[in-house]
Coordinates of C-alpha atoms and ligand atoms in Angstrom, one line a residue:
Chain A
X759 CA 0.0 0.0 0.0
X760 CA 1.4 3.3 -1.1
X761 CA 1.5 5.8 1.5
X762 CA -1.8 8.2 1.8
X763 CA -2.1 11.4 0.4
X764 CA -1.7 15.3 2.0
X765 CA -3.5 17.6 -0.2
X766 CA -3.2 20.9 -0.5
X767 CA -5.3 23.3 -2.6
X768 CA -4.3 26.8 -2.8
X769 CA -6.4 29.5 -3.7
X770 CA -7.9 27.1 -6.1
X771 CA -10.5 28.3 -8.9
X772 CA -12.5 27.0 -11.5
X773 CA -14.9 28.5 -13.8
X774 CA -16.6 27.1 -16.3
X775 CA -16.6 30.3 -19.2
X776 CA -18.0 32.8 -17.7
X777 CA -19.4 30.7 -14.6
X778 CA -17.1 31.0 -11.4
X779 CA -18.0 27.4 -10.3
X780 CA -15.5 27.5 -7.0
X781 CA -13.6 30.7 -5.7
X782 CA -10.3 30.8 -4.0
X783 CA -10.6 27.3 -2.3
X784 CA -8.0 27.1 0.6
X785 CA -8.5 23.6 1.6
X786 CA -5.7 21.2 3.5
X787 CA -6.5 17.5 3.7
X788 CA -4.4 16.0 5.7
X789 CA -2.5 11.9 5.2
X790 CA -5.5 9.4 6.0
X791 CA -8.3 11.9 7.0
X792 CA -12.0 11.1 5.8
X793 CA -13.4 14.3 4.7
X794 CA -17.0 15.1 3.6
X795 CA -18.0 17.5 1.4
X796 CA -21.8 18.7 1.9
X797 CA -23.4 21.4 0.4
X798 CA -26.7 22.0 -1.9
X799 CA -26.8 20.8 -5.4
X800 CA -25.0 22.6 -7.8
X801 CA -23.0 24.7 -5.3
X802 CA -19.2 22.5 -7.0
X803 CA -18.9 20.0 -4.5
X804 CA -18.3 17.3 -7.8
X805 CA -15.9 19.5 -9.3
X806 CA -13.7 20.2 -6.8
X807 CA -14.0 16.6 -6.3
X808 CA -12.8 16.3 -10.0
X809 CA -10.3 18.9 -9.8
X810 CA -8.4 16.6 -7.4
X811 CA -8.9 13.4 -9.3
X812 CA -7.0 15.7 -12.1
X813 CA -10.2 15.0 -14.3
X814 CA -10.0 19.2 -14.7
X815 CA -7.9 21.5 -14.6
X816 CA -8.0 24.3 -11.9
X817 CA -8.4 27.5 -13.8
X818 CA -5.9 29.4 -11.3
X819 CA -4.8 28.4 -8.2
X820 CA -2.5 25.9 -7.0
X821 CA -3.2 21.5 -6.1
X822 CA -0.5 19.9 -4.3
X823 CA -0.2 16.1 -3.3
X824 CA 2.3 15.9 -1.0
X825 CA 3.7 19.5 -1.6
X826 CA 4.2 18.0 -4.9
X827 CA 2.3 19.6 -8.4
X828 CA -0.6 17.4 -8.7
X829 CA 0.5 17.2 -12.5
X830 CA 4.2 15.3 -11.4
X831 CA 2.9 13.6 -8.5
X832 CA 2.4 10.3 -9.0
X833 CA -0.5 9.4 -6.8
X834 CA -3.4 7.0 -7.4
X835 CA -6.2 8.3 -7.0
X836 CA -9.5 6.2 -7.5
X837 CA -13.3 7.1 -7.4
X838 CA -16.8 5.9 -7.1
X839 CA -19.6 7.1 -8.9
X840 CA -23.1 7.6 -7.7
X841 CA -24.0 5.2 -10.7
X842 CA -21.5 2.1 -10.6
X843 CA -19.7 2.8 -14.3
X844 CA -19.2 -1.3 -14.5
X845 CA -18.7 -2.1 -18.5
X846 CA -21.6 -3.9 -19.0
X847 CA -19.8 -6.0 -22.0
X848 CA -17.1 -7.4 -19.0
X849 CA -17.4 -9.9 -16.6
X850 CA -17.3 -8.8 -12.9
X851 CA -13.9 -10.3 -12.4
X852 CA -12.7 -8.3 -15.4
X853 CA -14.5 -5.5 -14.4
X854 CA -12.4 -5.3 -11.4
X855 CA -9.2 -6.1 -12.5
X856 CA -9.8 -3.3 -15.4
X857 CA -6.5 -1.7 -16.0
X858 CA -4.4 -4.1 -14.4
X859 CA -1.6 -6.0 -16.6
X860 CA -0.2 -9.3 -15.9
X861 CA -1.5 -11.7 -12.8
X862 CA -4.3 -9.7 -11.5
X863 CA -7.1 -12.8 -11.1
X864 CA -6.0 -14.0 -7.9
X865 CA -5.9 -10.0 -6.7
X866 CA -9.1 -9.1 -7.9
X867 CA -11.0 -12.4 -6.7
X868 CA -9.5 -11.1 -3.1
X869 CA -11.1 -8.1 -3.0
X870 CA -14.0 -9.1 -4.9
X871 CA -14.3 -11.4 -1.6
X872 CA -13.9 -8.4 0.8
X873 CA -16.9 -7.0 -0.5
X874 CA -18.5 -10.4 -0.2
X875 CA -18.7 -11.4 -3.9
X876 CA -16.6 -13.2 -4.9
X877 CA -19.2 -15.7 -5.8
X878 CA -20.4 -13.1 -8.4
X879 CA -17.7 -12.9 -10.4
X880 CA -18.5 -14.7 -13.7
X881 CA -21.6 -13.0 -13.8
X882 CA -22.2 -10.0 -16.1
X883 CA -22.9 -6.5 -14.2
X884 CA -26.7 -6.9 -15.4
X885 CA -27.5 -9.6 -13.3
X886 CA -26.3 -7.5 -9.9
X887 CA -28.3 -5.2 -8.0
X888 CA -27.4 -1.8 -7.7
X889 CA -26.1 -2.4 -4.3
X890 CA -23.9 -5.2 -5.9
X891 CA -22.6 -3.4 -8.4
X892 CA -21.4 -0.3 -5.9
X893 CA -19.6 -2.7 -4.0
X894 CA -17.9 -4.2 -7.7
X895 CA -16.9 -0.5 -8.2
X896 CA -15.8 -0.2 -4.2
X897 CA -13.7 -3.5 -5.3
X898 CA -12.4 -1.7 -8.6
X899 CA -11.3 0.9 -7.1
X900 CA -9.6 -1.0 -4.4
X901 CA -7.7 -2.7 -6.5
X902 CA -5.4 0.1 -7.4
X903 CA -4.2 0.0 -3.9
X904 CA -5.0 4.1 -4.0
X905 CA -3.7 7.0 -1.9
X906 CA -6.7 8.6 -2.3
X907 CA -10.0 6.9 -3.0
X908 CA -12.8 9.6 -4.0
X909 CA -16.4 9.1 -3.3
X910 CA -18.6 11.5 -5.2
X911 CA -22.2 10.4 -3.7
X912 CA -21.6 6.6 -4.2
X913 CA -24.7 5.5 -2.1
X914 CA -27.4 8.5 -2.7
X915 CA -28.6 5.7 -5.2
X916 CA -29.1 2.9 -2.6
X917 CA -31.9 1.8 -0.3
X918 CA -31.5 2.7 3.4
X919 CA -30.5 -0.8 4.4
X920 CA -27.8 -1.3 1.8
X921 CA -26.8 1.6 2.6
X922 CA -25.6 1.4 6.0
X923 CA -24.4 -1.5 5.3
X924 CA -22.1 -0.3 2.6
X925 CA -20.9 2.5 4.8
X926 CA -19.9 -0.1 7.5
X927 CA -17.9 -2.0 4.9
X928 CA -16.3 1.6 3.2
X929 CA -15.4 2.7 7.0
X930 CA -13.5 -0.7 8.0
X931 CA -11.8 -0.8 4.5
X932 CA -10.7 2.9 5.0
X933 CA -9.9 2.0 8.7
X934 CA -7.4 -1.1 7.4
X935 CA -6.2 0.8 4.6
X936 CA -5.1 4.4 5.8
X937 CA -6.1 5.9 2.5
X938 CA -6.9 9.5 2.1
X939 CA -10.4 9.6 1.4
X940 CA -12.9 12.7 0.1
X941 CA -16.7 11.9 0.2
X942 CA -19.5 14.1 -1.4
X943 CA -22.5 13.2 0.0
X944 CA -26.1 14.9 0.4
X945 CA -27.0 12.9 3.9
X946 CA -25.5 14.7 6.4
X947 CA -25.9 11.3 8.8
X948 CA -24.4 9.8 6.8
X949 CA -20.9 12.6 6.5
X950 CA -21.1 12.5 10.5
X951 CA -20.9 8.6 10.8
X952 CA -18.2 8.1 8.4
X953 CA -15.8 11.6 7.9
X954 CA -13.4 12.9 10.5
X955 CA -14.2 16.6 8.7
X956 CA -17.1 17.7 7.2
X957 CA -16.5 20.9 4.9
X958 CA -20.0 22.6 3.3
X959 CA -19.6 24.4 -0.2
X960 CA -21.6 27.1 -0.7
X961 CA -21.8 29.2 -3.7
X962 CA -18.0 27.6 -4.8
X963 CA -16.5 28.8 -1.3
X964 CA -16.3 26.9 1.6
X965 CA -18.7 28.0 4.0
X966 CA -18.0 25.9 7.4
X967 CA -15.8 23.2 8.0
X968 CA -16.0 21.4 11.3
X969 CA -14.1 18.6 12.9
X970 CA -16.3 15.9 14.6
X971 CA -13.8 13.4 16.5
X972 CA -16.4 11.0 18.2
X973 CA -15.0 7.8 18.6
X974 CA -15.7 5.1 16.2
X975 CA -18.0 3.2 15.2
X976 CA -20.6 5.8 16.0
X977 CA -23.8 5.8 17.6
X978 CA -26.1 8.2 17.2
X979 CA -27.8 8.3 20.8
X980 CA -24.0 9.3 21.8
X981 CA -21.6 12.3 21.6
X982 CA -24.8 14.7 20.6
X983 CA -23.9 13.4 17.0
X984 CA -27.9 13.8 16.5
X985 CA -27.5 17.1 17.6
X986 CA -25.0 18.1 15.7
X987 CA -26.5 16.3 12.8
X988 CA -29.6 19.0 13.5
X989 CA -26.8 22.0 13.5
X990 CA -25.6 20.9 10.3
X991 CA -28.7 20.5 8.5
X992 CA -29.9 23.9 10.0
X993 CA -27.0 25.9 8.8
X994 CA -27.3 24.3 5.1
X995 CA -30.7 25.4 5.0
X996 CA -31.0 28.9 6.6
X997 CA -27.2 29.5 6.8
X998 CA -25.4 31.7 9.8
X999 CA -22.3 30.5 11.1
X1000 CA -22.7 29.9 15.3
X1001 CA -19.1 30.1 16.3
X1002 CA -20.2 27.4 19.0
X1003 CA -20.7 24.6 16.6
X1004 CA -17.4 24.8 15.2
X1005 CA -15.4 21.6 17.0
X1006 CA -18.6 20.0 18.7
X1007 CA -17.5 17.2 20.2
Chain B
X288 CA -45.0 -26.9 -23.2
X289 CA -47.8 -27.0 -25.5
X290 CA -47.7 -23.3 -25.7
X291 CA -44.4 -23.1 -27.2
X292 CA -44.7 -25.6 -29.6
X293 CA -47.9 -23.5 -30.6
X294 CA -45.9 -20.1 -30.7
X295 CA -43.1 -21.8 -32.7
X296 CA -46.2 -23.1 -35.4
X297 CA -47.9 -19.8 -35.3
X298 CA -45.5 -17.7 -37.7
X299 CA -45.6 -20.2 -40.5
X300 CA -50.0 -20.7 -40.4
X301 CA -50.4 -17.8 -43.2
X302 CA -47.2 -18.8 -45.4
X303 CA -48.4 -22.5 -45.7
X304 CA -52.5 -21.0 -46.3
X305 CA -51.1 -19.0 -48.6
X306 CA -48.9 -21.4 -50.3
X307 CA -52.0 -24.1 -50.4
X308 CA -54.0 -21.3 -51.7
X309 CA -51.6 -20.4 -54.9
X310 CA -51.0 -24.4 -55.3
X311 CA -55.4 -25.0 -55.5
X312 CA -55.5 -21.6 -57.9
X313 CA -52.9 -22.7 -60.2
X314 CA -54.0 -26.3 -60.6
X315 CA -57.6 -24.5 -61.2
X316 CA -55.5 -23.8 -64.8
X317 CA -57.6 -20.0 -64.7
X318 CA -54.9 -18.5 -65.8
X319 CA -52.5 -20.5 -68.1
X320 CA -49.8 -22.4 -66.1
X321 CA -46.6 -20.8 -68.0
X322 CA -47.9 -17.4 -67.1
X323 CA -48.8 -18.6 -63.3
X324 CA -47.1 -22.0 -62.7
X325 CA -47.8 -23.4 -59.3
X326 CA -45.6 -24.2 -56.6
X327 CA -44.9 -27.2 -57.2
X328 CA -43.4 -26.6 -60.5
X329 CA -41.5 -24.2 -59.4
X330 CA -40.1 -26.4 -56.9
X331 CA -39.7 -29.1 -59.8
X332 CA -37.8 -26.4 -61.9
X333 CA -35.9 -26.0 -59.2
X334 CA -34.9 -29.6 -58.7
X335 CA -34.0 -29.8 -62.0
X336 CA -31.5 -27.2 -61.6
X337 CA -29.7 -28.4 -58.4
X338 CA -29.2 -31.9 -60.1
X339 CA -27.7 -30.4 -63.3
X340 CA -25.6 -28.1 -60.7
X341 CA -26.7 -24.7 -62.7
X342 CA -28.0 -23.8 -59.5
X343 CA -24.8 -23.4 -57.5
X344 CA -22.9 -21.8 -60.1
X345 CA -25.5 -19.1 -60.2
X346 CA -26.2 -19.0 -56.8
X347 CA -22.3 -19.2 -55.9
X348 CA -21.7 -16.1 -58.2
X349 CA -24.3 -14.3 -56.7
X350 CA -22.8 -15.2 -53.3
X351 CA -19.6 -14.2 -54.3
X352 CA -20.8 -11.0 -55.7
X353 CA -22.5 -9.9 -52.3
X354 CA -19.7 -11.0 -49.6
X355 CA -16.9 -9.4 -51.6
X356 CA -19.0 -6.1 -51.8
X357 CA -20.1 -6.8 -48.0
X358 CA -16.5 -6.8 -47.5
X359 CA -15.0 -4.3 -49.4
X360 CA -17.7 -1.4 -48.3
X361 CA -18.5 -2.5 -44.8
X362 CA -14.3 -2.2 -43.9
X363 CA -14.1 1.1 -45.8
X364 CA -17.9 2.4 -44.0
X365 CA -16.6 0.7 -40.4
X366 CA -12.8 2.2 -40.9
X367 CA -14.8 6.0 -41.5
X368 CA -16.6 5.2 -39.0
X369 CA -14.3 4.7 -36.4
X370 CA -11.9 7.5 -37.4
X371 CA -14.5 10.3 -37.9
X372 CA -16.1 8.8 -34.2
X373 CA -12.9 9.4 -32.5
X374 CA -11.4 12.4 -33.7
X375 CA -13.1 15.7 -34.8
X376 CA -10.4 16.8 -36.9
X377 CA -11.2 13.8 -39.3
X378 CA -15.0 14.4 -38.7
X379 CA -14.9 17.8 -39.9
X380 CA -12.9 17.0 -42.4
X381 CA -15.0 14.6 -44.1
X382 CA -18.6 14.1 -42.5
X383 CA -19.8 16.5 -45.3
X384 CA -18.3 15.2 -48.2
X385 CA -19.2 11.6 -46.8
X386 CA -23.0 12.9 -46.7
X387 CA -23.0 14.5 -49.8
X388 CA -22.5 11.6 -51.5
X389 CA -24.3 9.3 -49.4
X390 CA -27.3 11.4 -50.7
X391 CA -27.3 10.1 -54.3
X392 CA -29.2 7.1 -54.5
X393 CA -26.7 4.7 -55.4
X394 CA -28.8 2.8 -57.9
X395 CA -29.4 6.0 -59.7
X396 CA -25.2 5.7 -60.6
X397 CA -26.0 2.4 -62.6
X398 CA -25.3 3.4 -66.3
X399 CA -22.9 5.5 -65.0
X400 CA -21.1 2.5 -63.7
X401 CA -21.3 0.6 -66.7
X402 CA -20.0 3.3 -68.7
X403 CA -17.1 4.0 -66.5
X404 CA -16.5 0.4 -65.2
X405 CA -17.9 -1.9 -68.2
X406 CA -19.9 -4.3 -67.9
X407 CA -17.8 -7.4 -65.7
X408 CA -17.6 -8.0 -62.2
X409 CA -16.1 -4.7 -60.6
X410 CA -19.4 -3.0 -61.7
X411 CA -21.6 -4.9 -60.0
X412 CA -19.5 -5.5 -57.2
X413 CA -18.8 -1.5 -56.9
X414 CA -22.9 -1.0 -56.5
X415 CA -22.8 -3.2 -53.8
X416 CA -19.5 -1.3 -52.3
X417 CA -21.3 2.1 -52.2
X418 CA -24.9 0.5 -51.2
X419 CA -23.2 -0.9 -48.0
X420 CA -20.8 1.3 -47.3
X421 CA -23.1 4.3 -45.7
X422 CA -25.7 2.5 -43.2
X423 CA -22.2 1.0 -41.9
X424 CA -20.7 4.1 -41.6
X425 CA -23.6 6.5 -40.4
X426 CA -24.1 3.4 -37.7
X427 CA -20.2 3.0 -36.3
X428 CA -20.1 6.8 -35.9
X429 CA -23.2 7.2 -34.1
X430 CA -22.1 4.1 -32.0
X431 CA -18.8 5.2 -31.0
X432 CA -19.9 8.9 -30.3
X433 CA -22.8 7.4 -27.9
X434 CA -20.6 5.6 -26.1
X435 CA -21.5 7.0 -22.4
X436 CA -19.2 9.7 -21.0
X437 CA -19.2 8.6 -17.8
X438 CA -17.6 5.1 -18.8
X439 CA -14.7 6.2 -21.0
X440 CA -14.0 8.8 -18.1
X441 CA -14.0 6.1 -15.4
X442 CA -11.7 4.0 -18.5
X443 CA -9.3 7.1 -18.4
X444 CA -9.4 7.0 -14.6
X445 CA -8.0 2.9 -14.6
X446 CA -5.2 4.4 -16.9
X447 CA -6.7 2.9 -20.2
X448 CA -5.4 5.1 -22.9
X449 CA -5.5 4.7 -26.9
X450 CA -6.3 0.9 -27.9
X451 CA -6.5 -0.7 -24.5
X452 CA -9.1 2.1 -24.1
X453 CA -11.0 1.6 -28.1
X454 CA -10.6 -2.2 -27.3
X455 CA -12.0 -2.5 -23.3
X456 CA -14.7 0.9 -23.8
X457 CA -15.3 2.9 -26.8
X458 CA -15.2 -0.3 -29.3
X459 CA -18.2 -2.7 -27.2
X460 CA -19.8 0.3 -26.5
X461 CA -20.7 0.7 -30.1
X462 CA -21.1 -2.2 -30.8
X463 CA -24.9 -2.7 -30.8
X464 CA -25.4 0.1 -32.8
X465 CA -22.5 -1.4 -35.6
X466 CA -24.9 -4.8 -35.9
X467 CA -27.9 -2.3 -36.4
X468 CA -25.8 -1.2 -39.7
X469 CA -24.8 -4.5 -40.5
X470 CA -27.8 -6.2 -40.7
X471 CA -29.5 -2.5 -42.3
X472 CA -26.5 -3.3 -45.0
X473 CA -27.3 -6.6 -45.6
X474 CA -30.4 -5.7 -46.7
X475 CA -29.5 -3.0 -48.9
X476 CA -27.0 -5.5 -50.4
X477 CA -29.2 -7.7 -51.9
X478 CA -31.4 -5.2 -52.8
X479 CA -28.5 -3.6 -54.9
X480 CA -27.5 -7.0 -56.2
X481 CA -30.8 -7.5 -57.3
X482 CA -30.4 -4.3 -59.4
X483 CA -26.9 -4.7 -60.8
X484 CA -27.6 -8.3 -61.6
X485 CA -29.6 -6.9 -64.5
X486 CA -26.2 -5.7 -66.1
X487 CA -25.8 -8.2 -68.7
X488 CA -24.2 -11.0 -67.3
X489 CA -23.9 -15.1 -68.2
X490 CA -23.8 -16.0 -64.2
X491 CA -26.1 -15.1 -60.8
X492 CA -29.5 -15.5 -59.9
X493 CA -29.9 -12.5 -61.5
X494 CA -28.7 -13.9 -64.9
X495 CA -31.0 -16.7 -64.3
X496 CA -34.0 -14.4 -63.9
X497 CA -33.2 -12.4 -67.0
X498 CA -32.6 -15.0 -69.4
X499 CA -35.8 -17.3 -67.8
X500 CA -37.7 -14.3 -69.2
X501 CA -36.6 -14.3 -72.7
X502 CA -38.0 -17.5 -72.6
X503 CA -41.3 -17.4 -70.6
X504 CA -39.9 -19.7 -68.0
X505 CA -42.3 -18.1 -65.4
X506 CA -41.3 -20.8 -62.8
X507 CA -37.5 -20.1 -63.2
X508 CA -38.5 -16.1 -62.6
X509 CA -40.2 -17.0 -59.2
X510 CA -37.5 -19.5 -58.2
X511 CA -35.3 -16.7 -59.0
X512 CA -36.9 -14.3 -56.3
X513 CA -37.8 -16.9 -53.6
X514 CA -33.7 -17.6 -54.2
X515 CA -32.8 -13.6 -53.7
X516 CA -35.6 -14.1 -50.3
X517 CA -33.8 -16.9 -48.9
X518 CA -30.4 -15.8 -49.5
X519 CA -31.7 -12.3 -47.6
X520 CA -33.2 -14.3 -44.5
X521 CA -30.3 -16.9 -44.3
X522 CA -28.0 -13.4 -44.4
X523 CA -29.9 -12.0 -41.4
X524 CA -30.0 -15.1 -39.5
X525 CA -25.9 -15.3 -39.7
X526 CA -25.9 -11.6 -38.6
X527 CA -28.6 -12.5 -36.0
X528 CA -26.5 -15.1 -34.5
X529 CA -23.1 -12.7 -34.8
X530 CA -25.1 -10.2 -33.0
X531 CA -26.6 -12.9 -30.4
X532 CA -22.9 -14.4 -29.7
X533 CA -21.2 -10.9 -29.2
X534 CA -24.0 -8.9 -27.3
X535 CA -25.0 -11.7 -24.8
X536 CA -23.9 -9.3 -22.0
X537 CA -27.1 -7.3 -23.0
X538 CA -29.9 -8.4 -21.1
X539 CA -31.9 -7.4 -24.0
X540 CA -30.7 -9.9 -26.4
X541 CA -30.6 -13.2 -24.2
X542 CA -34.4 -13.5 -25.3
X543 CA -35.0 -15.8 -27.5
X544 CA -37.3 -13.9 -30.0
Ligands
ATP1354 N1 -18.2 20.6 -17.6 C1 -18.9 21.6 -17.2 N2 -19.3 22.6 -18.0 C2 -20.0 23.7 -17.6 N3 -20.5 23.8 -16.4 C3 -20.3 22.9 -15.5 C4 -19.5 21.7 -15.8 N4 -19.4 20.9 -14.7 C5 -20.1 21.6 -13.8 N5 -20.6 22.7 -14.2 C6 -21.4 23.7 -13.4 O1 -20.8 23.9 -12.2 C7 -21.7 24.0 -11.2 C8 -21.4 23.0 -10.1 O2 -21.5 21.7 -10.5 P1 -21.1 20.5 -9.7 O3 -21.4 19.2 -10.5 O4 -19.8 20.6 -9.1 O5 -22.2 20.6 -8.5 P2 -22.5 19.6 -7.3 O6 -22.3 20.4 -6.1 O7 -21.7 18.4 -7.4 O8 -24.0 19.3 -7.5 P3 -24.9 18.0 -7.2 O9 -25.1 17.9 -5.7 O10 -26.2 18.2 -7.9 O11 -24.1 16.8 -7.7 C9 -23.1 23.7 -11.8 O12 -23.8 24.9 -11.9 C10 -22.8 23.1 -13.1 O13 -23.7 23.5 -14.0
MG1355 MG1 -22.3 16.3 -7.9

């Protein structure tokens, strides 16, 4: 496993022609931190979330990876999609090894197994339910053994059960793997049970950006996570920092 | 059980009705049997010429005629295809051009053809060629520029690049569209054959038709066309089963029709 990743965007900036999509983004991620991203729809959360995955390019501004240029870093960074992106025409073994050269069978029907299916994998990705096919693309992106593994709403698709399951199986993975890892996500529960950080984008500038450092696994009936849960969704709706709620415990 | 056997039957009720029909009209004699032979006749005349082998020589011309014009334009129509699907330079450059011609109805080029190319094989072959060549072409581009964004993104994420990324993405991605031209083609090609077998010629179905009417051999001009109808289904079910063997990932296509 490669070492996780420190990010660092500086005064980071995209627009989109004449659309300022994020505005001076000062944001430092540090080596194996879970971060949310919340915020409404259409307020950049997926491309910042891009910018890092260097799927665009910042339009001024500066993205390091370990105080390095994103552009001569060599970091891997892999991502999950809110739909699962598995090539329908490939098996789900050879889904999950996509990319890879040489002996890659016995690796991919490893990980295929620690998201429980490995049974699955000479099926084709039409035969899977959706919550099958997220944990394929959870084992494709795996895989890749990343530094950073991005998660741009990767459950907002699924039913509440396979849900909660699947963020019990991304936290222990993330918890044995030490990657760096961003979530974007809509269900604030859901950012305060998995992230260490939870940063809301609004209007393409970061508008709060708390720390929550409950011990896991998390309950909430402890720490005042429902509380804070309440706080969160409050000040995404009718705004208004309250210095207080910075660093809840 | 009984059902399917009954489904499977069901298709065939109104050709054999209507073949019993023609059989009981023509043995009525109303109309005099070298003007409307019946179908047994036909399938006498027919016997007749797959004992003396006249049969496969036409037939095997005719054949020959179509795959090598199948060929020649479906490569050149796939090849555009491809290139003006992946790169809008080569688009730009010749997606009008390609159009403009595709416009002229091929058939309408006939005595050009035959002024320009004679009267032997390449003529009829080079109708075929341009009758085949667009539907393949219009079909690969549209395929590989439908190919859905998100998975030759997530392609480019897994570090697949140039061919790894045509062959794992952007080339089974188009693919259901390509059989949708092929089999379009197929039909266009034995429409065209049809048409350029007229050229004077001394071998194809075609030949056969033309020279069974200089001699009133009514039976030999239907065997003729139920020939060209056979040949056209027996195409399609070849491109059916291509189609069925290389899409059987799509849900869709793992019914049996
Ligand atoms: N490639 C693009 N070209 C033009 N505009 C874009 C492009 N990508 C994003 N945008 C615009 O940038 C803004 C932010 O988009 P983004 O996808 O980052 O939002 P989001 O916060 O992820 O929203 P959602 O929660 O709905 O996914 C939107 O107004 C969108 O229209
Ligand atoms: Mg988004």
């Amino acid at each position: 496993m490669e070492q996780a990743v420190k990010i660092d965007m500086i005064d980071g900036s995209k627009s989109f022609g004449e659309k300022n999509v994020l505005k001076k983004i000062n944001l430092t991620i540090e080596k194996g931190q879970f971060v949310a991203i919340i915020g409404k729809s259409g307020s950049g959360k997926s491309t910042l979330l891009r910018l890092v995955a260097d799927l665009e390019n910042l339009t001024s501004g500066e993205l390091l990876f370990n105080n390095t240029p994103l552009k001569e870093s060599k970091v891997n960074i892999t991502m999950m999609y809110q739909d699962s992106r598995l090539l329908p025409w490939k098996k789900i073994i050879d889904n999950v090894g996509l990319g890879l050269d040489g002996q890659w069978k016995d690796k991919a029907a490893g990980v295929l197994d620690s998201v429980g299916l490995l049974g699955y994998k000479d099926e084709w990705p039409s035969t899977l339910s959706g919550g099958q096919k997220q944990r394929v693309a959870l084992a494709r992106a795996l895989i890749h053994e990343p530094s950073l593994l991005m998660l741009d709403e990767p459950l907002s698709a699924l039913d509440a059960f396979t849900r909660l399951e699947m963020q019990n199986l991304i936290e222990e993975i993330w918890q044995n793997n030490g990657f760096t890892a961003l979530l974007v996500t809509h269900d604030v529960r859901e950012a305060i049970r998995l992230a260490d950080r939870i940063v809301l984008i609004e209007e393409g500038q970061i508008a709060m950006d708390i720390v929550i450092d409950a011990p896991r696994p998390r309950h909430f009936s402890e720490n005042n996570l429902a509380l804070l849960e309440e706080q969160v969704l409050e000040r995404i709706m009718y705004g208004e920092v309250q210095e207080r709620m910075k660093k809840i415990k | 059980m009984r059902k399917t056997w009954f489904n499977r039957f069901l298709p065939w009720i109104i050709p054999i009705i209507i073949l019993v029909v023609w059989q009981v009209v023509a043995a009525l004699e109303i109309v005099t049997p070298s003007l409307f032979p019946s179908p047994l006749s036909v399938l006498v005349s027919g016997w007749q010429l797959t004992v003396s082998g006249e049969l496969f020589t036409h037939v095997g011309a005719s054949l020959s005629r179509a795959v090598i014009g199948m060929l020649i334009g479906g490569l050149i129509g796939f090849a555009l295809g491809i290139m003006n699907g992946l790169s809008d330079t080569s688009y730009r450059l010749s997606d009008t051009t390609i159009q403009m011609i595709r416009n002229i109805p091929h058939l309408a080029l006939l005595p050009l053809v035959i002024v320009w190319l004679g009267i032997d094989e390449s003529a009829k072959i080079f109708l075929v060629v341009l009758g085949v060549l667009f539907p393949i072409y219009v079909n690969t581009f549209h395929g590989i520029r439908n190919v859905d964004p998100g998975l030759v993104e997530m392609g480019r994420m897994y570090k697949l690049k140039g061919w790894k990324l045509f062959k794992a993405v952007l080339l089974p991605g188009a693919l259901p569209s390509i059989f949708v031209g092929v089999r379009y083609a197929l039909g266009v090609m034995w429409l065209t054959l049809i048409v350029a077998e007229t050229i004077p010629t001394e071998q194809g179905i075609g030949y056969l038709a033309t020279n069974a009417r200089e001699f009133m051999q009514t039976d030999i001009i239907i065997l003729s066309i139920i020939i060209y109808a056979l040949l056209g289904k027996l195409a399609d079910l070849i491109a059916q089963f291509g189609e069925n063997r290389a899409l059987k990932w799509n849900a869709s296509y793992n019914k049996e029709l």
